[in-house]
Short mmCIF file of C-alpha atoms in Angstrom, two decimals:
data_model
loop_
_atom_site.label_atom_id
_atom_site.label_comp_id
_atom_site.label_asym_id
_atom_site.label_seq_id
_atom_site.Cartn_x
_atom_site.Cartn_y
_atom_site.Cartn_z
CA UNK K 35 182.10 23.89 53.84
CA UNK K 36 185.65 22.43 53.00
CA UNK K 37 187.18 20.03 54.82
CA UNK K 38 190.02 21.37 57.05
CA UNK K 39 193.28 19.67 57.53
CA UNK K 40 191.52 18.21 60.97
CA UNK K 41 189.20 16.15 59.53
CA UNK K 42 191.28 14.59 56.55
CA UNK K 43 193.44 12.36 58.95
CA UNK K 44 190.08 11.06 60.26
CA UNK K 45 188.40 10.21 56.73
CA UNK K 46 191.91 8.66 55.24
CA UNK K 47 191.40 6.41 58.60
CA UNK K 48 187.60 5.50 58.07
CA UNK K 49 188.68 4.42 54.10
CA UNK K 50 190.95 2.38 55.62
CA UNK K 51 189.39 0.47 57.96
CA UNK K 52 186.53 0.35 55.64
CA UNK K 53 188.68 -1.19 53.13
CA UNK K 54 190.31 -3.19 55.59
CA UNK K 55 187.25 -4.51 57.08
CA UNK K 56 186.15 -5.80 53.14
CA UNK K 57 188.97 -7.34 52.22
CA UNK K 58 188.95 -9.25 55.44
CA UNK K 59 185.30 -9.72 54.53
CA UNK K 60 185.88 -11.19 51.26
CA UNK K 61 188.76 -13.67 52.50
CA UNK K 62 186.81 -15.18 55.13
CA UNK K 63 184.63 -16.06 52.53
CA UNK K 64 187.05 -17.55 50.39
CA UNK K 65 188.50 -19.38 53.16
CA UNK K 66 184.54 -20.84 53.93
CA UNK K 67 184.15 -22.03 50.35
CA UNK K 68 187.47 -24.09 50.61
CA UNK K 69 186.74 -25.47 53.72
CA UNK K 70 183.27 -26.91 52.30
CA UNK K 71 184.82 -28.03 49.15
CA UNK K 72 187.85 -29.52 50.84
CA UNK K 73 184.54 -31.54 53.00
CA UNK K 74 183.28 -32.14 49.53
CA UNK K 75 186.39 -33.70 48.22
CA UNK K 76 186.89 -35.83 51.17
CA UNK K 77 183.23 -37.04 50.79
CA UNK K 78 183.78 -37.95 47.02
CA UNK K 79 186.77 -39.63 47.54
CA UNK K 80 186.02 -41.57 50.67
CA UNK K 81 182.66 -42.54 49.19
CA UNK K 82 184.75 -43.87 46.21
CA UNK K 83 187.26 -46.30 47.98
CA UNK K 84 183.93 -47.72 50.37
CA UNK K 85 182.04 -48.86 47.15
CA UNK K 86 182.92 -52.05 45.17
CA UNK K 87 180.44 -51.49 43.10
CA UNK K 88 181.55 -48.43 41.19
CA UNK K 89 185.29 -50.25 41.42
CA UNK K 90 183.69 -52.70 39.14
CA UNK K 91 182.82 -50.45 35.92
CA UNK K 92 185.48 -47.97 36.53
CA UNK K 93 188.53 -50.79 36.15
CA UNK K 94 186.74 -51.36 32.36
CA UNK K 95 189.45 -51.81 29.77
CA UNK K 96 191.21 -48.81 28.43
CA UNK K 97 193.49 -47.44 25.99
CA UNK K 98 194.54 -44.69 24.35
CA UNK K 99 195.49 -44.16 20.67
CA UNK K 100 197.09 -41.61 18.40
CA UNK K 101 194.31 -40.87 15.83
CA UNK K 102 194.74 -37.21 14.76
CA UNK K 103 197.69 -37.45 13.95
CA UNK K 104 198.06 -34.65 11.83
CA UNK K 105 198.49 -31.99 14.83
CA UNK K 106 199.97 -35.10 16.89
CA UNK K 107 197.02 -34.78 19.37
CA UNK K 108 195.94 -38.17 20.97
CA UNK K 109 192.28 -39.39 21.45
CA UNK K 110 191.58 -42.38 23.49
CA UNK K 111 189.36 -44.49 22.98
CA UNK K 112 187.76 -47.03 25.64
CA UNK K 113 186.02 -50.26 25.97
CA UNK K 114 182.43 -49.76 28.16
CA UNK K 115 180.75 -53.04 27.28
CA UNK K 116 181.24 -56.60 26.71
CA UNK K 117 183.17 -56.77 23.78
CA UNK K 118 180.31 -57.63 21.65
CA UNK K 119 178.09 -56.25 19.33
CA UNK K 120 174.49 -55.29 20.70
CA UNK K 121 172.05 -52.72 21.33
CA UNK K 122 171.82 -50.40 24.36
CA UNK K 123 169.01 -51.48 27.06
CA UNK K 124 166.49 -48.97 27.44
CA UNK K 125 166.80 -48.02 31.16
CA UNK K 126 162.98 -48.38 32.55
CA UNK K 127 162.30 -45.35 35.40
CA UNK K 128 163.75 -42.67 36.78
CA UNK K 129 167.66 -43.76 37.80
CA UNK K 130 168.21 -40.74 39.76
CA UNK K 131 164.63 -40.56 42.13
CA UNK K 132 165.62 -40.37 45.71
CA UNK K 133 164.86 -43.69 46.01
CA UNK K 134 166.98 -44.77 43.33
CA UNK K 135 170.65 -42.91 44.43
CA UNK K 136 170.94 -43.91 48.33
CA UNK K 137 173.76 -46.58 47.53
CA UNK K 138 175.50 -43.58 44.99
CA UNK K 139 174.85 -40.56 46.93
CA UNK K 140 177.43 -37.96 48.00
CA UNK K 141 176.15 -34.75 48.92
CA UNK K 142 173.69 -32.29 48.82
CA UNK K 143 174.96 -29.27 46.74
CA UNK K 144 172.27 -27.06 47.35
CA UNK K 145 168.43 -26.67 48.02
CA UNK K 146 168.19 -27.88 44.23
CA UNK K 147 170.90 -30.14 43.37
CA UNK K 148 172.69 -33.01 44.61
CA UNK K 149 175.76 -34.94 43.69
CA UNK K 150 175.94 -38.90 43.19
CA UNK K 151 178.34 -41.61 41.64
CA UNK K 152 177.93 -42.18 38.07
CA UNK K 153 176.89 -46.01 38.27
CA UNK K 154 179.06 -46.91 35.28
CA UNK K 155 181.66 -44.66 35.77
CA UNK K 156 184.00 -44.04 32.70
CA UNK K 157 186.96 -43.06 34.58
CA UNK K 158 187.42 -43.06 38.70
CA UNK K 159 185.49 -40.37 40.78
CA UNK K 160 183.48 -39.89 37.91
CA UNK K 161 180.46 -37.64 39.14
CA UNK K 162 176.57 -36.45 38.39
CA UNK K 163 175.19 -33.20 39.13
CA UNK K 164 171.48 -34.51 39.53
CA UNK K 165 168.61 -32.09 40.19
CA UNK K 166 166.75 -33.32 42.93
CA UNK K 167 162.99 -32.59 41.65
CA UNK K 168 162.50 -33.65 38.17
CA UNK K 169 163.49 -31.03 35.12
CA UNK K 170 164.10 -32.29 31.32
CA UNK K 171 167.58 -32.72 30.12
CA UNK K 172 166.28 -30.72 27.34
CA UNK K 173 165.91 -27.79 29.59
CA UNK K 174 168.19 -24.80 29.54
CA UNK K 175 171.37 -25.04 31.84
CA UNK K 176 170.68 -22.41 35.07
CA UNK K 177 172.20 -20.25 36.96
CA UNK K 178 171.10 -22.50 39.34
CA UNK K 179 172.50 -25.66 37.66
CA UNK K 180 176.41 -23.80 37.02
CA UNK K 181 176.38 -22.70 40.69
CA UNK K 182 176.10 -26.23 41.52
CA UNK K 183 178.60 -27.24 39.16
CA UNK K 184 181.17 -24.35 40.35
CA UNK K 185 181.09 -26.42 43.41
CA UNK K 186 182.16 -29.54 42.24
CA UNK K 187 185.04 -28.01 39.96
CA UNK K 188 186.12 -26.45 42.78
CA UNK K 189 186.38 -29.29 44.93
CA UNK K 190 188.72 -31.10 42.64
CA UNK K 191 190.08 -30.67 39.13
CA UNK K 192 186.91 -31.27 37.64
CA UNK K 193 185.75 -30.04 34.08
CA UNK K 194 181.84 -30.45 33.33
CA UNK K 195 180.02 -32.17 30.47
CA UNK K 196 176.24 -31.45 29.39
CA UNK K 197 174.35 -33.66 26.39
CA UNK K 198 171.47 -31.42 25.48
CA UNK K 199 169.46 -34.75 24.36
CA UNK K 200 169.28 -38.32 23.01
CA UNK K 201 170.85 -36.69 19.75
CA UNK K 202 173.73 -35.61 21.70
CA UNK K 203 174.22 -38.66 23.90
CA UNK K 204 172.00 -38.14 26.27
CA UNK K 205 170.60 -41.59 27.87
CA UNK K 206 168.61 -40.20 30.81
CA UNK K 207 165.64 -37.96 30.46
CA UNK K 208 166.39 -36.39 34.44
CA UNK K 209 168.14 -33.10 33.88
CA UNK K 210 172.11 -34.20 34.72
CA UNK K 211 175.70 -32.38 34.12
CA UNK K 212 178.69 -35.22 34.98
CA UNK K 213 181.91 -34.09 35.91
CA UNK K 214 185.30 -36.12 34.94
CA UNK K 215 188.79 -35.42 36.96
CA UNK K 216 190.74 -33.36 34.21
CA UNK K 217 193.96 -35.90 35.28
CA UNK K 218 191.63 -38.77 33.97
CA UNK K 219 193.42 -37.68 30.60
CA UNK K 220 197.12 -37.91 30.31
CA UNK K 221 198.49 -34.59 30.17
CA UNK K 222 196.17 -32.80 29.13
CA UNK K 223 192.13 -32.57 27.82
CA UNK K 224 193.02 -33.00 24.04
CA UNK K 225 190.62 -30.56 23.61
CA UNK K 226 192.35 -27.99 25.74
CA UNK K 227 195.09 -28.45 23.43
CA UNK K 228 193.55 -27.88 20.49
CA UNK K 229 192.36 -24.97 21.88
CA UNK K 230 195.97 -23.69 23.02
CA UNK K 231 197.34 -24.67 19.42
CA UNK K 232 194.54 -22.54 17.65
CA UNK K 233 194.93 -19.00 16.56
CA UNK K 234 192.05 -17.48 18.81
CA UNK K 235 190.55 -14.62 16.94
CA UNK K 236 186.95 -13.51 17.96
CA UNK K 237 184.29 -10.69 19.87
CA UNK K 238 185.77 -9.93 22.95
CA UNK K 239 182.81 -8.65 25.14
CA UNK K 240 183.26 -7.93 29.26
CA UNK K 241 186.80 -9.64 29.15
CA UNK K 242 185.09 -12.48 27.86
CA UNK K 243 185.97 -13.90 23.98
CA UNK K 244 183.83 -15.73 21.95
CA UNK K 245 185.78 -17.39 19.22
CA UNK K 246 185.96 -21.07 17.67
CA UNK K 247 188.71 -24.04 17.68
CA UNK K 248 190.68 -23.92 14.20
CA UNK K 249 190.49 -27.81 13.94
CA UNK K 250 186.87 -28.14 14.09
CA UNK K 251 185.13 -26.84 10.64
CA UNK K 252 181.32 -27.73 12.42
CA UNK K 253 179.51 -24.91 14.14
CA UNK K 254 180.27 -24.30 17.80
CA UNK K 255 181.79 -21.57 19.62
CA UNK K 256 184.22 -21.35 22.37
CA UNK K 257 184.10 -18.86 24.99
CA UNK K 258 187.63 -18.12 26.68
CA UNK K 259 187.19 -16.32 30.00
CA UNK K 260 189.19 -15.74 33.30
CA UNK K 261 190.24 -18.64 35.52
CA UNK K 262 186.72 -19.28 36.91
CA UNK K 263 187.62 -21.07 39.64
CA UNK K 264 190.65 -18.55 40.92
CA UNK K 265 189.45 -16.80 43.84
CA UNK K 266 186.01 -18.30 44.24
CA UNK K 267 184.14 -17.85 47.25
CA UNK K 268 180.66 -17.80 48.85
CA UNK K 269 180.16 -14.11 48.30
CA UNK K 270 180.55 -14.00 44.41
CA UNK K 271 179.72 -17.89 43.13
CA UNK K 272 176.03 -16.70 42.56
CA UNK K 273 177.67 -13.86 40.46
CA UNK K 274 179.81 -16.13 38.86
CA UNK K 275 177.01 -18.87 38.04
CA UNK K 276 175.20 -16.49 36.77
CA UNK K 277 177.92 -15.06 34.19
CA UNK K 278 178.22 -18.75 33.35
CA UNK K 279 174.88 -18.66 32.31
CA UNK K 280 174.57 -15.67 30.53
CA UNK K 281 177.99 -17.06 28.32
CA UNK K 282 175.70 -20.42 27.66
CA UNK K 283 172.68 -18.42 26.34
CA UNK K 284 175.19 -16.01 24.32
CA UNK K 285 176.56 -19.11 22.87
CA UNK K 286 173.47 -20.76 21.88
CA UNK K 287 172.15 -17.23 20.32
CA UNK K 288 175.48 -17.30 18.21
CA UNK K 289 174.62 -21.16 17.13
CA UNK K 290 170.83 -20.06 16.28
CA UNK K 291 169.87 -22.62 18.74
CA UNK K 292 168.31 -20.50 21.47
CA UNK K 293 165.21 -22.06 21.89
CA UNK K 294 167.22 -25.62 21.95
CA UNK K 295 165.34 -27.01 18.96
CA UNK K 296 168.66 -29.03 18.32
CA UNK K 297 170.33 -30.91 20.12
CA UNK K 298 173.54 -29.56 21.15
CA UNK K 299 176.45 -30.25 24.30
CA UNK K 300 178.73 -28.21 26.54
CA UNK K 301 181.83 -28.81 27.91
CA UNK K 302 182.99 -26.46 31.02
CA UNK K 303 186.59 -25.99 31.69
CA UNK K 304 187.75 -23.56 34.48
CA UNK K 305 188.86 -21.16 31.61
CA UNK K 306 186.70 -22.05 28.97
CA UNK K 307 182.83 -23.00 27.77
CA UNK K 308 182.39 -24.48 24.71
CA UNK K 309 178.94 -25.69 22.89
CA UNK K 310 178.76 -27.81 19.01
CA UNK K 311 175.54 -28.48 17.65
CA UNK K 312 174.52 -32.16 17.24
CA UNK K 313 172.34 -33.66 14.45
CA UNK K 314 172.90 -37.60 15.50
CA UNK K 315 174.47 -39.64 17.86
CA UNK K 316 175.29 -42.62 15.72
CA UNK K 317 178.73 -41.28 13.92
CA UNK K 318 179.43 -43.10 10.66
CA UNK K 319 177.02 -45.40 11.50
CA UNK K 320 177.96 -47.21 14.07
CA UNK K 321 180.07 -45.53 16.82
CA UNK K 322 177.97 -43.58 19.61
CA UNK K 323 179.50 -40.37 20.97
CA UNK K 324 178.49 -37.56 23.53
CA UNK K 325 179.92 -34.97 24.73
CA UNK K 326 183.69 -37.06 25.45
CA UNK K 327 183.91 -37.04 21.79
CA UNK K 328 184.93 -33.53 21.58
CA UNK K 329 186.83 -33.54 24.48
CA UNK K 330 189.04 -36.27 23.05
CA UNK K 331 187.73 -39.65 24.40
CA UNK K 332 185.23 -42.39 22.50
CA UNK K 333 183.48 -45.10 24.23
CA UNK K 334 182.81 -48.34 22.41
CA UNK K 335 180.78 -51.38 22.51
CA UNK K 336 182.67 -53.74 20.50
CA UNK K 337 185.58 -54.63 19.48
CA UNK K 338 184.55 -53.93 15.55
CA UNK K 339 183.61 -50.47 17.08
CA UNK K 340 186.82 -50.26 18.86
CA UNK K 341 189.03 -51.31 15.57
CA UNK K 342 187.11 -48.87 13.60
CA UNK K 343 187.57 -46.12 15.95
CA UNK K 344 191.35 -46.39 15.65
CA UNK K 345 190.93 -46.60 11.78
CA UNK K 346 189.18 -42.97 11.46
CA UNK K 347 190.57 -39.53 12.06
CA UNK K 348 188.60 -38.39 15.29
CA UNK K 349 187.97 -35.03 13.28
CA UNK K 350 186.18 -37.42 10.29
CA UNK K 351 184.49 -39.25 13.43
CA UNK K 352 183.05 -35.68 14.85
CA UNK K 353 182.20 -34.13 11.52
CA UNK K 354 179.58 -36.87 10.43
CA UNK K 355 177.62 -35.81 14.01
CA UNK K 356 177.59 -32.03 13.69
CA UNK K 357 176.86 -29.86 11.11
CA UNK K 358 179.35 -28.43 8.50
CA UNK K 359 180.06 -24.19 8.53
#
C-alpha cells in the first residue's frame, strides 16, 4: 500500500530522531575518549616531573646540525653516552617483566598493553608501548598493538616508532613501539618535511595512497591517509586500529617482506605510515641508527661518532643501512 500524506510527517520525524539520537551517540563517545586521554596525559606528565631518574638521561647533551643541506632540511644529531668510544652492554633479562617497570610505569592501555617511561629517554616524556605478556619484537604489529598506540597519540602529540629487530635497532627482544612528542623536533619531523617537499605520486586505494619520499632512493613506502587522530573516539578506534594494520601488512607485501624475513621499521604519524627495509644497523661502520634515523635524528656514542655524523650527508648515512631500488 502507499504511504499517504498521514504517515510521511511521522517517518520524516522517526529519521530524525534516529539520526539525532546517533550523532548524539557518536559524540558522547568522542567526548569519553578525550576525557581518558586527557587522564592519560596528566598521568604521563605528572609521572614525568615526580621521577629524577628519567630527569637524569633525558637532560643528555644535544644538538642539532644542518647536514642535508641540499634541500636545507636539518638532522640532529645527539650525544646518549659518555663521550667515549665503547661497546653497548648486553642488557641481561627481561627489562619490561612486571617486576621490572613498577618505578617506570604509567598506565594500563588495555587488557594487552601497558605504557611505561623509556629508562633512557632520548627526549622528555619519551614513552614505551610494552605488551604485558611476552611476544617477539619480531612479531607482526596488531590490530591490537596500533589500538594501543592510537591511544597514546591521542593523548599528546605523539608520533610512533617500531624497529622490526636487532638489524633495525632493536635492543630488546619484548615486543615494544616508543612514542616521541612530535615538538621534541624543532618545527617540524624532518621527515614530515621531506614528505611535504616530495611530489607524491602513487596507488590510491580506499582514500588511502601508497607512494614513496623522493629523497630516499632505498625501498620503503609511505602511506598518506586521513588525519587519524581527527575525530577519534571509543566507538571507531578498533576500526581505526585495524585499518592501521591492514596499511602495515599492505606495506610490507609492497616491500616483499611479508613474512618479516628482514628486518625492517615503521614510523606512525597521525597522517602518515611509513616502513624502509633494513639490512644492518652499523651505518658506515660505525654509527648505530634505528628508526630516529629516518625521522631525522642520530644518536651517538662518541664524540668521533658525533664529528663523523656531522661530516656525512644523513641521506649517505641512511643509504649504507637499507637497500638500494
Amino acid at each position: 500500500m502507499a504511504d499517504t500524506p498521514a504517515t510521511l510527517p511521522t517517518f520524516s520525524l522517526f529519521v530524525y530522531i534516529q539520526d539525532a539520537f546517533s550523532q548524539l551517540h557518536s559524540f558522547l563517545a568522542q567526548q569519553k575518549f578525550l576525557y581518558k586521554t586527557k587522564l592519560l596525559r596528566n598521568k604521563i606528565q605528572t609521572g614525568w616531573n615526580n621521577n629524577a631518574h628519567i630527569h637524569q638521561f633525558a637532560l643528555l647533551r644535544h644538538t642539532s646540525v644542518s647536514l642535508h643541506k641540499h634541500q636545507n632540511i636539518r638532522f640532529g644529531v645527539k650525544m646518549i653516552g659518555s663521550g667515549k668510544p665503547g661497546k653497548l652492554k648486553e642488557k641481561k633479562g627481561n627489562p619490561f617483566a612486571e617486576e621490572k617497570c613498577r618505578d617506570k610505569y604509567i598506565d594500563e592501555l588495555s587488557s594487552t598493553h601497558a605504557l611505561i617511561y623509556n629508562k633512557y629517554p632520548m627526549v622528555p616524556f619519551h614513552v614505551l608501548i610494552i605488551t604485558k605478556e611476552f611476544e617477539s619484537q619480531m612479531a607482526p604489529i596488531t590490530a591490537a598493538d596500533f589500538h594501543a598506540s592510537l591511544k597514546v597519540m591521542g593523548s599528546m602529540d605523539y608520533f610512533i616508532f617500531f624497529n622490526g629487530g636487532p638489524n633495525a635497532g632493536a635492543s630488546q627482544k619484548h615486543k615494544h613501539l616508543q612514542a616521541i612528542l612530535s615538538s621534541s623536533f624543532p618545527g617540524d619531523l624532518p621527515l614530515n618535511l621531506l614528505v611535504k617537499e616530495s611530489k607524491l605520486k602513487g596507488e590510491i586505494q580506499n582514500d588511502i595512497q601508497y607512494t614513496r619520499v623522493e629523497a630516499f632512493k632505498f625501498a620503503h613506502v609511505l602511506c598518506k591517509f586521513r588525519d587519524i587522530i581527527a575525530g577519534l573516539s571509543e566507538e571507531n578506534i578498533k576500526s581505526r586500529s585495524k585499518q592501521l594494520e591492514s596499511v602495515y601488512s599492505e606495506c610490507l607485501k609492497r616491500l616483499g617482506n611479508s613474512k618479516l624475513t628482514l628486518a625492517y621499521n615503521v614510523i606512525l604519524t597521525r597522517e602518515w605510515m611509513f616502513v624502509v627495509l633494513r639490512k644492518g644497523e652499523v651505518a658506515l661502520n660505525l654509527i648505530r641508527v634505528n628508526a630516529l634515523g629516518f625521522v631525522g635524528s642520530f644518536a651517538v656514542r662518541s664524540e668521533v661518532e658525533y664529528e663523523f655524523a656531522q661530516s656525512r650527508d644523513p641521506i649517505e648515512i641512511l643509504n649504507s643501512i637499507t637497500f638500494p631500488i
